[in-house]
CSV table of N, CA and C in Angstrom, one decimal:
chain,number,residue,atom,x,y,z
X,1345,UNK,N,0.8,-1.2,0.0
X,1345,UNK,CA,0.0,0.0,0.0
X,1345,UNK,C,0.9,1.2,0.0
X,1346,UNK,N,0.4,2.2,-0.7
X,1346,UNK,CA,1.1,3.5,-0.8
X,1346,UNK,C,0.8,4.4,0.4
X,1347,UNK,N,1.6,5.4,0.5
X,1347,UNK,CA,1.3,6.4,1.6
X,1347,UNK,C,0.0,7.0,1.4
X,1348,UNK,N,-0.4,7.3,0.2
X,1348,UNK,CA,-1.6,8.0,-0.1
X,1348,UNK,C,-2.8,7.1,0.3
X,1349,UNK,N,-2.7,5.8,0.0
X,1349,UNK,CA,-3.7,4.8,0.4
X,1349,UNK,C,-3.9,4.7,1.9
X,1350,UNK,N,-2.7,4.7,2.5
X,1350,UNK,CA,-2.7,4.7,4.0
X,1350,UNK,C,-3.5,5.9,4.6
X,1351,UNK,N,-3.2,7.1,4.0
X,1351,UNK,CA,-3.8,8.3,4.4
X,1351,UNK,C,-5.3,8.3,4.2
X,1352,UNK,N,-5.8,7.8,3.0
X,1352,UNK,CA,-7.2,7.6,2.8
X,1352,UNK,C,-7.9,6.7,3.7
X,1353,UNK,N,-7.2,5.6,4.0
X,1353,UNK,CA,-7.8,4.6,5.0
X,1353,UNK,C,-7.9,5.2,6.4
X,1354,UNK,N,-6.8,5.9,6.8
X,1354,UNK,CA,-6.8,6.6,8.1
X,1354,UNK,C,-7.9,7.7,8.1
X,1355,UNK,N,-8.1,8.4,7.0
X,1355,UNK,CA,-9.1,9.4,7.0
X,1355,UNK,C,-10.5,8.8,7.2
X,1356,UNK,N,-10.7,7.7,6.5
X,1356,UNK,CA,-12.0,7.0,6.7
X,1356,UNK,C,-12.2,6.5,8.1
X,1357,UNK,N,-11.2,6.0,8.7
X,1357,UNK,CA,-11.3,5.5,10.1
X,1357,UNK,C,-11.5,6.7,11.0
X,1358,UNK,N,-10.9,7.8,10.7
X,1358,UNK,CA,-11.1,9.0,11.6
X,1358,UNK,C,-12.5,9.5,11.5
X,1359,UNK,N,-13.1,9.6,10.3
X,1359,UNK,CA,-14.5,10.0,10.1
X,1359,UNK,C,-15.4,9.1,10.8
X,1360,UNK,N,-15.1,7.8,10.7
X,1360,UNK,CA,-16.0,6.8,11.5
X,1360,UNK,C,-15.9,7.0,13.0
X,1361,UNK,N,-14.6,7.2,13.4
X,1361,UNK,CA,-14.4,7.5,14.9
X,1361,UNK,C,-15.2,8.7,15.3
X,1362,UNK,N,-15.1,9.8,14.5
X,1362,UNK,CA,-15.8,11.0,14.9
X,1362,UNK,C,-17.4,10.8,14.9
X,1363,UNK,N,-17.9,9.9,14.1
X,1363,UNK,CA,-19.3,9.6,14.2
X,1363,UNK,C,-19.6,8.8,15.4
X,1364,UNK,N,-18.7,7.9,15.8
X,1364,UNK,CA,-18.9,7.1,17.0
X,1364,UNK,C,-18.7,7.8,18.3
X,1365,UNK,N,-17.8,8.8,18.3
X,1365,UNK,CA,-17.3,9.5,19.5
X,1365,UNK,C,-18.5,10.0,20.4
X,1366,UNK,N,-19.5,10.8,19.8
X,1366,UNK,CA,-20.5,11.3,20.7
X,1366,UNK,C,-21.2,10.2,21.5
X,1367,UNK,N,-21.5,9.0,20.8
X,1367,UNK,CA,-22.2,7.9,21.5
X,1367,UNK,C,-21.3,7.3,22.6
X,1368,UNK,N,-20.0,7.2,22.3
X,1368,UNK,CA,-19.0,6.7,23.3
X,1368,UNK,C,-19.0,7.6,24.5
X,1369,UNK,N,-18.9,8.9,24.3
X,1369,UNK,CA,-18.8,9.9,25.3
X,1369,UNK,C,-20.1,9.9,26.1
X,1370,UNK,N,-21.3,9.8,25.4
X,1370,UNK,CA,-22.6,9.8,26.1
X,1370,UNK,C,-22.7,8.6,27.0
X,1371,UNK,N,-22.2,7.4,26.6
X,1371,UNK,CA,-22.2,6.2,27.4
X,1371,UNK,C,-21.4,6.4,28.7
X,1372,UNK,N,-20.3,7.1,28.5
X,1372,UNK,CA,-19.4,7.4,29.7
X,1372,UNK,C,-20.1,8.4,30.6
X,1373,UNK,N,-20.8,9.3,30.1
X,1373,UNK,CA,-21.6,10.3,30.9
X,1373,UNK,C,-22.7,9.5,31.7
X,1374,UNK,N,-23.4,8.6,31.0
X,1374,UNK,CA,-24.5,7.9,31.7
X,1374,UNK,C,-23.9,7.0,32.8
X,1375,UNK,N,-22.8,6.3,32.5
X,1375,UNK,CA,-22.1,5.5,33.5
X,1375,UNK,C,-21.7,6.4,34.7
X,1376,UNK,N,-21.2,7.6,34.5
X,1376,UNK,CA,-20.8,8.4,35.6
X,1376,UNK,C,-22.0,8.9,36.4
X,1377,UNK,N,-23.1,9.2,35.8
X,1377,UNK,CA,-24.3,9.5,36.6
X,1377,UNK,C,-24.8,8.3,37.4
X,1378,UNK,N,-24.8,7.2,36.8
X,1378,UNK,CA,-25.2,6.0,37.6
X,1378,UNK,C,-24.2,5.7,38.7
X,1379,UNK,N,-22.9,5.9,38.5
X,1379,UNK,CA,-21.9,5.7,39.6
X,1379,UNK,C,-22.2,6.7,40.7
X,1380,UNK,N,-22.5,8.0,40.3
X,1380,UNK,CA,-22.8,9.0,41.3
X,1380,UNK,C,-23.9,8.6,42.2
X,1381,UNK,N,-25.0,8.0,41.6
X,1381,UNK,CA,-26.1,7.5,42.4
X,1381,UNK,C,-25.7,6.4,43.3
X,1382,UNK,N,-24.9,5.5,42.7
X,1382,UNK,CA,-24.5,4.3,43.5
X,1382,UNK,C,-23.7,4.7,44.7
X,1383,UNK,N,-22.7,5.6,44.5
X,1383,UNK,CA,-21.8,6.1,45.6
X,1383,UNK,C,-22.4,7.2,46.4
X,1384,UNK,N,-23.6,7.7,46.1
X,1384,UNK,CA,-24.2,8.9,46.7
X,1384,UNK,C,-23.2,10.0,46.9
X,1385,UNK,N,-22.6,10.3,45.8
X,1385,UNK,CA,-21.6,11.4,45.7
X,1385,UNK,C,-21.4,11.9,44.3
X,1386,UNK,N,-20.8,13.1,44.2
X,1386,UNK,CA,-20.5,13.6,42.8
X,1386,UNK,C,-19.0,13.4,42.6
X,1387,UNK,N,-18.6,12.3,42.0
X,1387,UNK,CA,-17.2,12.0,41.7
X,1387,UNK,C,-16.4,12.0,43.0
X,1388,UNK,N,-16.9,11.4,44.1
X,1388,UNK,CA,-16.2,11.3,45.3
X,1388,UNK,C,-16.6,12.4,46.4
X,1389,UNK,N,-17.2,13.5,46.0
X,1389,UNK,CA,-17.6,14.5,47.0
X,1389,UNK,C,-19.0,14.1,47.5
X,1390,UNK,N,-19.1,13.6,48.8
X,1390,UNK,CA,-20.4,13.0,49.3
X,1390,UNK,C,-21.5,14.0,49.3
X,1391,UNK,N,-22.7,13.5,49.0
X,1391,UNK,CA,-23.9,14.3,49.1
X,1391,UNK,C,-24.3,14.7,50.5
X,1392,UNK,N,-25.0,15.8,50.7
X,1392,UNK,CA,-25.5,16.1,52.0
X,1392,UNK,C,-26.4,15.0,52.6
X,1393,UNK,N,-26.2,14.7,53.9
X,1393,UNK,CA,-27.0,13.6,54.4
X,1393,UNK,C,-28.5,13.9,54.5
X,1394,UNK,N,-29.3,12.8,54.5
X,1394,UNK,CA,-30.7,13.0,54.6
X,1394,UNK,C,-31.1,13.4,56.0
X,1395,UNK,N,-32.2,14.2,56.1
X,1395,UNK,CA,-32.8,14.4,57.4
X,1395,UNK,C,-33.7,13.2,57.7
X,1396,UNK,N,-33.2,12.5,58.7
X,1396,UNK,CA,-33.8,11.1,59.0
X,1396,UNK,C,-35.3,11.3,59.5
X,1397,UNK,N,-36.2,10.6,58.9
X,1397,UNK,CA,-37.6,10.6,59.3
X,1397,UNK,C,-37.9,9.1,59.4
X,1398,UNK,N,-38.9,8.8,60.2
X,1398,UNK,CA,-39.4,7.5,60.4
X,1398,UNK,C,-39.7,6.8,59.1
X,1399,UNK,N,-39.1,5.7,58.8
X,1399,UNK,CA,-39.4,4.9,57.6
X,1399,UNK,C,-38.4,5.1,56.5
X,1400,UNK,N,-37.5,6.1,56.5
X,1400,UNK,CA,-36.6,6.2,55.4
X,1400,UNK,C,-35.1,6.1,55.9
X,1401,UNK,N,-34.9,5.5,57.1
X,1401,UNK,CA,-33.5,5.5,57.6
X,1401,UNK,C,-32.5,4.9,56.7
X,1402,UNK,N,-32.8,3.7,56.1
X,1402,UNK,CA,-31.8,3.0,55.4
X,1402,UNK,C,-31.9,3.2,53.9
X,1403,UNK,N,-32.8,4.0,53.4
X,1403,UNK,CA,-33.0,4.2,52.0
X,1403,UNK,C,-32.0,5.0,51.3
X,1404,UNK,N,-31.6,4.8,50.1
X,1404,UNK,CA,-30.6,5.6,49.4
X,1404,UNK,C,-31.1,7.0,49.2
X,1405,UNK,N,-30.2,7.9,49.1
X,1405,UNK,CA,-30.5,9.3,48.9
X,1405,UNK,C,-31.0,9.5,47.4
X,1406,UNK,N,-32.0,10.4,47.2
X,1406,UNK,CA,-32.5,10.7,45.9
X,1406,UNK,C,-33.2,9.5,45.2
X,1407,UNK,N,-33.5,8.5,46.0
X,1407,UNK,CA,-34.2,7.3,45.4
X,1407,UNK,C,-35.4,7.0,46.2
X,1408,UNK,N,-36.6,7.3,45.7
X,1408,UNK,CA,-37.8,6.9,46.3
X,1408,UNK,C,-38.5,5.9,45.4
X,1409,UNK,N,-38.9,6.4,44.2
X,1409,UNK,CA,-39.5,5.4,43.3
X,1409,UNK,C,-38.4,4.9,42.2
X,1410,UNK,N,-37.3,5.6,42.1
X,1410,UNK,CA,-36.3,5.3,41.1
X,1410,UNK,C,-36.5,6.0,39.8
X,1411,UNK,N,-37.5,6.9,39.7
X,1411,UNK,CA,-37.8,7.6,38.5
X,1411,UNK,C,-36.6,8.4,38.0
X,1412,UNK,N,-36.1,9.2,38.9
X,1412,UNK,CA,-35.0,10.1,38.6
X,1412,UNK,C,-33.8,9.4,38.1
X,1413,UNK,N,-33.4,8.3,38.8
X,1413,UNK,CA,-32.2,7.6,38.4
X,1413,UNK,C,-32.4,6.9,37.1
X,1414,UNK,N,-33.6,6.5,36.7
X,1414,UNK,CA,-33.8,5.8,35.4
X,1414,UNK,C,-34.1,6.8,34.3
X,1415,UNK,N,-34.2,8.1,34.6
X,1415,UNK,CA,-34.7,9.0,33.6
X,1415,UNK,C,-33.7,9.6,32.6
X,1416,UNK,N,-32.4,9.3,32.8
X,1416,UNK,CA,-31.4,10.0,32.0
X,1416,UNK,C,-31.3,9.4,30.6
X,1417,UNK,N,-31.3,10.4,29.6
X,1417,UNK,CA,-31.3,10.0,28.2
X,1417,UNK,C,-30.2,10.8,27.5
X,1418,UNK,N,-29.9,10.3,26.3
X,1418,UNK,CA,-28.9,11.0,25.4
X,1418,UNK,C,-29.6,11.6,24.2
X,1419,UNK,N,-29.2,12.8,23.8
X,1419,UNK,CA,-29.7,13.4,22.6
X,1419,UNK,C,-28.5,13.6,21.7
X,1420,UNK,N,-28.5,12.9,20.5
X,1420,UNK,CA,-27.3,13.1,19.6
X,1420,UNK,C,-27.7,14.1,18.5
X,1421,UNK,N,-26.8,15.1,18.3
X,1421,UNK,CA,-27.1,16.0,17.3
X,1421,UNK,C,-25.7,16.3,16.6
X,1422,UNK,N,-25.4,15.4,15.6
X,1422,UNK,CA,-24.2,15.5,14.9
X,1422,UNK,C,-23.0,15.1,15.7
X,1423,UNK,N,-22.1,16.1,15.8
X,1423,UNK,CA,-20.9,15.9,16.6
X,1423,UNK,C,-21.0,16.2,18.1
X,1424,UNK,N,-22.2,16.5,18.5
X,1424,UNK,CA,-22.4,16.7,20.0
X,1424,UNK,C,-23.4,15.8,20.5
X,1425,UNK,N,-23.4,15.6,21.8
X,1425,UNK,CA,-24.4,14.8,22.5
X,1425,UNK,C,-24.8,15.5,23.8
X,1426,UNK,N,-26.0,15.4,24.1
X,1426,UNK,CA,-26.6,16.1,25.3
X,1426,UNK,C,-27.2,15.0,26.3
X,1427,UNK,N,-26.8,15.1,27.5
X,1427,UNK,CA,-27.4,14.2,28.5
X,1427,UNK,C,-28.5,15.1,29.2
X,1428,UNK,N,-29.7,14.5,29.3
X,1428,UNK,CA,-30.8,15.2,29.8
X,1428,UNK,C,-31.8,14.3,30.6
X,1429,UNK,N,-32.7,14.9,31.3
X,1429,UNK,CA,-33.7,14.2,32.0
X,1429,UNK,C,-35.0,15.0,31.9
X,1430,UNK,N,-36.1,14.4,31.9
X,1430,UNK,CA,-37.4,15.1,31.8
X,1430,UNK,C,-38.1,15.1,33.2
X,1431,UNK,N,-37.4,14.7,34.2
X,1431,UNK,CA,-38.0,14.7,35.6
X,1431,UNK,C,-38.0,16.1,36.1
X,1432,UNK,N,-39.2,16.7,36.5
X,1432,UNK,CA,-39.2,18.1,36.9
X,1432,UNK,C,-38.4,18.5,38.1
X,1433,UNK,N,-38.2,17.6,39.0
X,1433,UNK,CA,-37.4,17.9,40.3
X,1433,UNK,C,-35.9,17.6,40.2
X,1434,UNK,N,-35.5,17.2,39.0
X,1434,UNK,CA,-34.0,16.9,38.8
X,1434,UNK,C,-33.2,18.1,39.1
X,1435,UNK,N,-33.6,19.3,38.5
X,1435,UNK,CA,-32.7,20.5,38.6
X,1435,UNK,C,-32.5,21.0,40.1
X,1436,UNK,N,-33.6,21.0,40.8
X,1436,UNK,CA,-33.5,21.5,42.2
X,1436,UNK,C,-32.6,20.5,43.0
X,1437,UNK,N,-32.6,19.2,42.8
X,1437,UNK,CA,-31.8,18.3,43.5
X,1437,UNK,C,-30.3,18.4,43.0
X,1438,UNK,N,-30.1,18.6,41.7
X,1438,UNK,CA,-28.8,18.7,41.2
X,1438,UNK,C,-28.1,20.0,41.6
X,1439,UNK,N,-28.8,21.1,41.7
X,1439,UNK,CA,-28.2,22.4,41.9
X,1439,UNK,C,-28.5,22.9,43.3
X,1440,UNK,N,-29.5,22.4,44.0
X,1440,UNK,CA,-29.9,22.8,45.3
X,1440,UNK,C,-30.7,24.1,45.2
X,1441,UNK,N,-31.3,24.6,46.3
X,1441,UNK,CA,-32.1,25.8,46.3
X,1441,UNK,C,-33.2,25.8,47.3
X,1442,UNK,N,-34.1,26.7,47.2
X,1442,UNK,CA,-35.2,26.9,48.1
X,1442,UNK,C,-36.5,26.8,47.3
X,1443,UNK,N,-37.5,26.0,47.8
X,1443,UNK,CA,-38.8,26.0,47.2
X,1443,UNK,C,-39.7,26.8,48.1
X,1444,UNK,N,-40.3,27.8,47.5
X,1444,UNK,CA,-41.2,28.7,48.3
X,1444,UNK,C,-42.6,28.6,47.7
X,1445,UNK,N,-43.6,28.7,48.5
X,1445,UNK,CA,-45.0,28.6,48.1
X,1445,UNK,C,-45.9,28.7,49.2
X,1446,UNK,N,-47.2,28.6,48.9
X,1446,UNK,CA,-48.3,28.7,49.9
X,1446,UNK,C,-49.1,27.4,49.8
X,1447,UNK,N,-49.2,26.7,51.0
X,1447,UNK,CA,-50.1,25.5,51.1
X,1447,UNK,C,-51.4,26.0,51.6
X,1448,UNK,N,-52.5,25.6,50.9
X,1448,UNK,CA,-53.8,25.8,51.3
X,1448,UNK,C,-54.4,24.6,52.0
X,1449,UNK,N,-54.7,24.8,53.3
X,1449,UNK,CA,-55.2,23.6,54.1
X,1449,UNK,C,-56.7,23.8,54.2
X,1450,UNK,N,-57.5,22.8,53.8
X,1450,UNK,CA,-58.9,22.8,53.9
X,1450,UNK,C,-59.3,22.6,55.4
X,1451,UNK,N,-60.6,23.0,55.7
X,1451,UNK,CA,-61.1,22.8,57.0
X,1451,UNK,C,-61.3,21.3,57.3
X,1452,UNK,N,-61.1,20.9,58.5
X,1452,UNK,CA,-61.2,19.5,58.9
X,1452,UNK,C,-61.5,19.4,60.4
X,1453,UNK,N,-61.9,18.1,60.8
X,1453,UNK,CA,-62.1,17.9,62.2
X,1453,UNK,C,-60.9,17.1,62.8
X,1454,UNK,N,-60.5,17.5,63.9
X,1454,UNK,CA,-59.5,16.8,64.7
X,1454,UNK,C,-60.1,16.1,65.9
X,1455,UNK,N,-59.8,14.9,66.0
X,1455,UNK,CA,-60.4,14.1,67.1
X,1455,UNK,C,-59.4,14.2,68.3
X,1456,UNK,N,-60.0,14.3,69.5
X,1456,UNK,CA,-59.2,14.3,70.7
X,1456,UNK,C,-59.3,13.0,71.4
X,1457,UNK,N,-58.3,12.5,72.0
X,1457,UNK,CA,-58.3,11.2,72.6
X,1457,UNK,C,-57.6,11.3,74.0
X,1458,UNK,N,-58.0,10.3,74.8
X,1458,UNK,CA,-57.4,10.2,76.2
X,1458,UNK,C,-57.1,8.8,76.4
X,1459,UNK,N,-56.0,8.5,77.1
X,1459,UNK,CA,-55.6,7.1,77.5
X,1459,UNK,C,-56.1,6.8,78.9
X,1460,UNK,N,-56.9,5.7,79.0
X,1460,UNK,CA,-57.5,5.3,80.2
X,1460,UNK,C,-57.1,3.9,80.5
X,1461,UNK,N,-56.8,3.7,81.8
X,1461,UNK,CA,-56.4,2.3,82.3
X,1461,UNK,C,-57.6,1.4,82.3
X,1462,UNK,N,-57.5,0.2,81.8
X,1462,UNK,CA,-58.7,-0.7,81.8
X,1462,UNK,C,-58.4,-2.0,82.5
X,1463,UNK,N,-57.2,-2.1,83.0
X,1463,UNK,CA,-56.8,-3.3,83.7
X,1463,UNK,C,-57.4,-3.3,85.1
X,1464,UNK,N,-57.4,-4.4,85.8
X,1464,UNK,CA,-57.8,-4.5,87.2
X,1464,UNK,C,-56.9,-3.8,88.1
X,1465,UNK,N,-57.4,-3.6,89.4
X,1465,UNK,CA,-56.6,-2.9,90.3
X,1465,UNK,C,-55.3,-3.5,90.8
X,1466,UNK,N,-55.2,-4.9,90.7
X,1466,UNK,CA,-53.9,-5.6,91.1
X,1466,UNK,C,-53.2,-6.2,89.9
X,1467,UNK,N,-53.4,-5.8,88.7
X,1467,UNK,CA,-52.8,-6.4,87.5
X,1467,UNK,C,-51.3,-6.2,87.5
X,1468,UNK,N,-50.5,-7.2,87.1
X,1468,UNK,CA,-49.1,-7.1,87.0
X,1468,UNK,C,-48.6,-6.0,86.0
X,1469,UNK,N,-49.3,-6.0,84.9
X,1469,UNK,CA,-49.0,-5.1,83.8
X,1469,UNK,C,-50.2,-4.4,83.4
X,1470,UNK,N,-50.3,-3.0,83.6
X,1470,UNK,CA,-51.5,-2.3,83.3
X,1470,UNK,C,-51.8,-2.3,81.8
X,1471,UNK,N,-53.1,-2.3,81.5
X,1471,UNK,CA,-53.6,-2.2,80.1
X,1471,UNK,C,-54.2,-0.9,79.9
X,1472,UNK,N,-54.0,-0.3,78.7
X,1472,UNK,CA,-54.5,1.0,78.5
X,1472,UNK,C,-55.3,1.0,77.2
X,1473,UNK,N,-56.3,1.9,77.2
X,1473,UNK,CA,-57.2,2.0,76.0
X,1473,UNK,C,-57.3,3.5,75.6
X,1474,UNK,N,-57.2,3.7,74.3
X,1474,UNK,CA,-57.4,5.1,73.9
X,1474,UNK,C,-58.8,5.3,73.6
X,1475,UNK,N,-59.4,6.4,74.2
X,1475,UNK,CA,-60.8,6.6,74.1
X,1475,UNK,C,-61.0,8.0,73.5
X,1476,UNK,N,-61.9,8.2,72.6
X,1476,UNK,CA,-62.3,9.5,72.0
X,1476,UNK,C,-63.0,10.3,73.0
X,1477,UNK,N,-62.5,11.6,73.2
X,1477,UNK,CA,-63.1,12.4,74.2
X,1477,UNK,C,-63.8,13.6,73.6
X,1478,UNK,N,-63.6,13.8,72.3
X,1478,UNK,CA,-64.3,15.0,71.6
X,1478,UNK,C,-63.7,15.3,70.3
X,1479,UNK,N,-64.2,16.3,69.6
X,1479,UNK,CA,-63.7,16.7,68.3
X,1479,UNK,C,-63.5,18.2,68.3
X,1480,UNK,N,-62.6,18.7,67.5
X,1480,UNK,CA,-62.4,20.1,67.4
X,1480,UNK,C,-62.4,20.4,65.9
X,1481,UNK,N,-63.1,21.5,65.5
X,1481,UNK,CA,-63.2,21.9,64.1
X,1481,UNK,C,-62.0,22.8,63.8
X,1482,UNK,N,-61.1,22.4,62.9
X,1482,UNK,CA,-60.0,23.3,62.5
X,1482,UNK,C,-60.4,24.0,61.2
X,1483,UNK,N,-60.2,25.4,61.3
X,1483,UNK,CA,-60.6,26.2,60.2
X,1483,UNK,C,-59.7,26.1,59.0
X,1484,UNK,N,-60.2,26.4,57.8
X,1484,UNK,CA,-59.3,26.4,56.6
X,1484,UNK,C,-58.3,27.5,56.8
X,1485,UNK,N,-57.0,27.3,56.4
X,1485,UNK,CA,-56.0,28.3,56.5
X,1485,UNK,C,-54.9,28.0,55.5
X,1486,UNK,N,-54.0,28.9,55.4
X,1486,UNK,CA,-52.9,28.8,54.5
X,1486,UNK,C,-51.6,28.8,55.3
X,1487,UNK,N,-50.5,28.3,54.7
X,1487,UNK,CA,-49.2,28.2,55.4
X,1487,UNK,C,-48.1,28.5,54.3
X,1488,UNK,N,-47.3,29.4,54.7
X,1488,UNK,CA,-46.1,29.7,53.8
X,1488,UNK,C,-45.1,28.6,53.9
X,1489,UNK,N,-44.6,28.2,52.8
X,1489,UNK,CA,-43.5,27.1,52.8
X,1489,UNK,C,-42.2,27.7,52.3
X,1490,UNK,N,-41.2,27.3,53.0
X,1490,UNK,CA,-39.8,27.6,52.6
X,1490,UNK,C,-39.0,26.4,52.8
X,1491,UNK,N,-38.8,25.6,51.8
X,1491,UNK,CA,-38.1,24.3,51.9
X,1491,UNK,C,-36.7,24.4,51.3
X,1492,UNK,N,-35.7,24.2,52.1
X,1492,UNK,CA,-34.3,24.2,51.6
X,1492,UNK,C,-34.0,22.8,51.1
X,1493,UNK,N,-33.6,22.7,49.8
X,1493,UNK,CA,-33.1,21.5,49.2
X,1493,UNK,C,-31.6,21.6,49.1
X,1494,UNK,N,-30.8,20.7,49.7
X,1494,UNK,CA,-29.4,20.8,49.6
X,1494,UNK,C,-28.9,20.3,48.2
X,1495,UNK,N,-27.8,20.8,47.8
X,1495,UNK,CA,-27.3,20.4,46.5
X,1495,UNK,C,-26.8,18.9,46.6
X,1496,UNK,N,-27.3,18.1,45.8
X,1496,UNK,CA,-26.8,16.7,45.7
X,1496,UNK,C,-26.6,16.5,44.2
X,1497,UNK,N,-25.5,17.0,43.7
X,1497,UNK,CA,-25.2,17.0,42.3
X,1497,UNK,C,-24.9,15.6,41.8
X,1498,UNK,N,-25.5,15.2,40.7
X,1498,UNK,CA,-25.3,13.9,40.1
X,1498,UNK,C,-24.9,14.0,38.7
X,1499,UNK,N,-25.0,15.1,38.0
X,1499,UNK,CA,-24.6,15.3,36.6
X,1499,UNK,C,-24.0,16.7,36.5
X,1500,UNK,N,-23.1,16.8,35.5
X,1500,UNK,CA,-22.5,18.1,35.2
X,1500,UNK,C,-21.0,17.8,34.8
X,1501,UNK,N,-20.4,18.9,34.5
X,1501,UNK,CA,-19.0,18.9,34.1
X,1501,UNK,C,-18.1,18.6,35.3
X,1502,UNK,N,-17.1,17.8,35.1
X,1502,UNK,CA,-16.1,17.5,36.2
X,1502,UNK,C,-14.8,17.0,35.5
X,1503,UNK,N,-13.7,17.4,36.1
X,1503,UNK,CA,-12.4,16.9,35.6
X,1503,UNK,C,-12.2,15.4,35.4
X,1504,UNK,N,-12.8,14.6,36.3
X,1504,UNK,CA,-12.7,13.2,36.2
X,1504,UNK,C,-13.4,12.7,34.9
X,1505,UNK,N,-14.6,13.3,34.7
X,1505,UNK,CA,-15.4,12.9,33.5
X,1505,UNK,C,-14.6,13.4,32.2
X,1506,UNK,N,-14.1,14.6,32.2
X,1506,UNK,CA,-13.3,15.1,31.1
X,1506,UNK,C,-12.1,14.1,30.8
X,1507,UNK,N,-11.4,13.7,31.9
X,1507,UNK,CA,-10.3,12.7,31.7
X,1507,UNK,C,-10.7,11.4,31.1
X,1508,UNK,N,-11.9,10.9,31.5
X,1508,UNK,CA,-12.4,9.7,30.9
X,1508,UNK,C,-12.7,9.8,29.4
X,1509,UNK,N,-13.3,10.9,29.1
X,1509,UNK,CA,-13.6,11.2,27.7
X,1509,UNK,C,-12.3,11.4,26.9
X,1510,UNK,N,-11.4,12.1,27.4
X,1510,UNK,CA,-10.1,12.3,26.8
X,1510,UNK,C,-9.4,10.9,26.6
X,1511,UNK,N,-9.5,10.0,27.5
X,1511,UNK,CA,-8.9,8.7,27.4
X,1511,UNK,C,-9.6,7.9,26.2
X,1512,UNK,N,-10.9,8.1,26.1
X,1512,UNK,CA,-11.6,7.5,25.0
X,1512,UNK,C,-11.1,8.0,23.6
X,1513,UNK,N,-10.9,9.3,23.6
X,1513,UNK,CA,-10.4,9.9,22.3
X,1513,UNK,C,-8.9,9.4,22.1
X,1514,UNK,N,-8.1,9.3,23.1
X,1514,UNK,CA,-6.8,8.9,22.9
X,1514,UNK,C,-6.7,7.4,22.4
X,1515,UNK,N,-7.5,6.6,23.0
X,1515,UNK,CA,-7.5,5.2,22.6
X,1515,UNK,C,-8.0,5.1,21.1
X,1516,UNK,N,-9.0,5.8,20.8
X,1516,UNK,CA,-9.5,5.8,19.4
X,1516,UNK,C,-8.5,6.3,18.4
X,1517,UNK,N,-7.8,7.4,18.7
X,1517,UNK,CA,-6.8,7.9,17.8
X,1517,UNK,C,-5.6,6.9,17.7
X,1518,UNK,N,-5.2,6.3,18.9
X,1518,UNK,CA,-4.1,5.3,18.8
X,1518,UNK,C,-4.5,4.2,17.9
X,1519,UNK,N,-5.7,3.7,18.0
X,1519,UNK,CA,-6.2,2.6,17.1
X,1519,UNK,C,-6.1,3.0,15.6
X,1520,UNK,N,-6.4,4.2,15.3
X,1520,UNK,CA,-6.3,4.7,13.9
X,1520,UNK,C,-4.8,4.7,13.5
X,1521,UNK,N,-4.0,5.4,14.3
X,1521,UNK,CA,-2.6,5.6,13.8
X,1521,UNK,C,-1.7,4.3,14.0
X,1522,UNK,N,-2.0,3.5,15.0
X,1522,UNK,CA,-1.2,2.3,15.1
X,1522,UNK,C,-1.8,1.1,14.4
X,1523,UNK,N,-3.0,1.2,14.0
X,1523,UNK,CA,-3.7,0.0,13.3
X,1523,UNK,C,-3.2,-0.1,11.9
């Protein structure tokens, strides 16, 4: 083969690599997001801990139904690729911030209870029974909400991701020139 033929072949391989590169980089981006969810960190920087409430002590951060974690998609447009999600709450969790608003509470009845002992006078272990003692009518009202959402970044630019994509490019170029 002549030098000119080698250049034509390498040019074809290079064009093919350029067509593949956005998908390869996109796959690396998706893997990085998934790894961030698995490690509950953004490339090693841990997310803010959860405010522990009854019932969610051992659950993973940012995962209730799994919708956010499964929602990431790639959009290919020529030589560029975009990682995106259509989940409405993704941005506030990724960037952090404050949610403000007004909650309208409808009128309702609140029942009042009293605990009464129902065991005999000489019982070893007393038994108690909750008995309704009345109801109170709660008027309709509104409440101002200010909810602080800590930043728990799972996607975005990072030097580690850049290095992984650069390594993909380097391997691809090496295959073209060494092959």
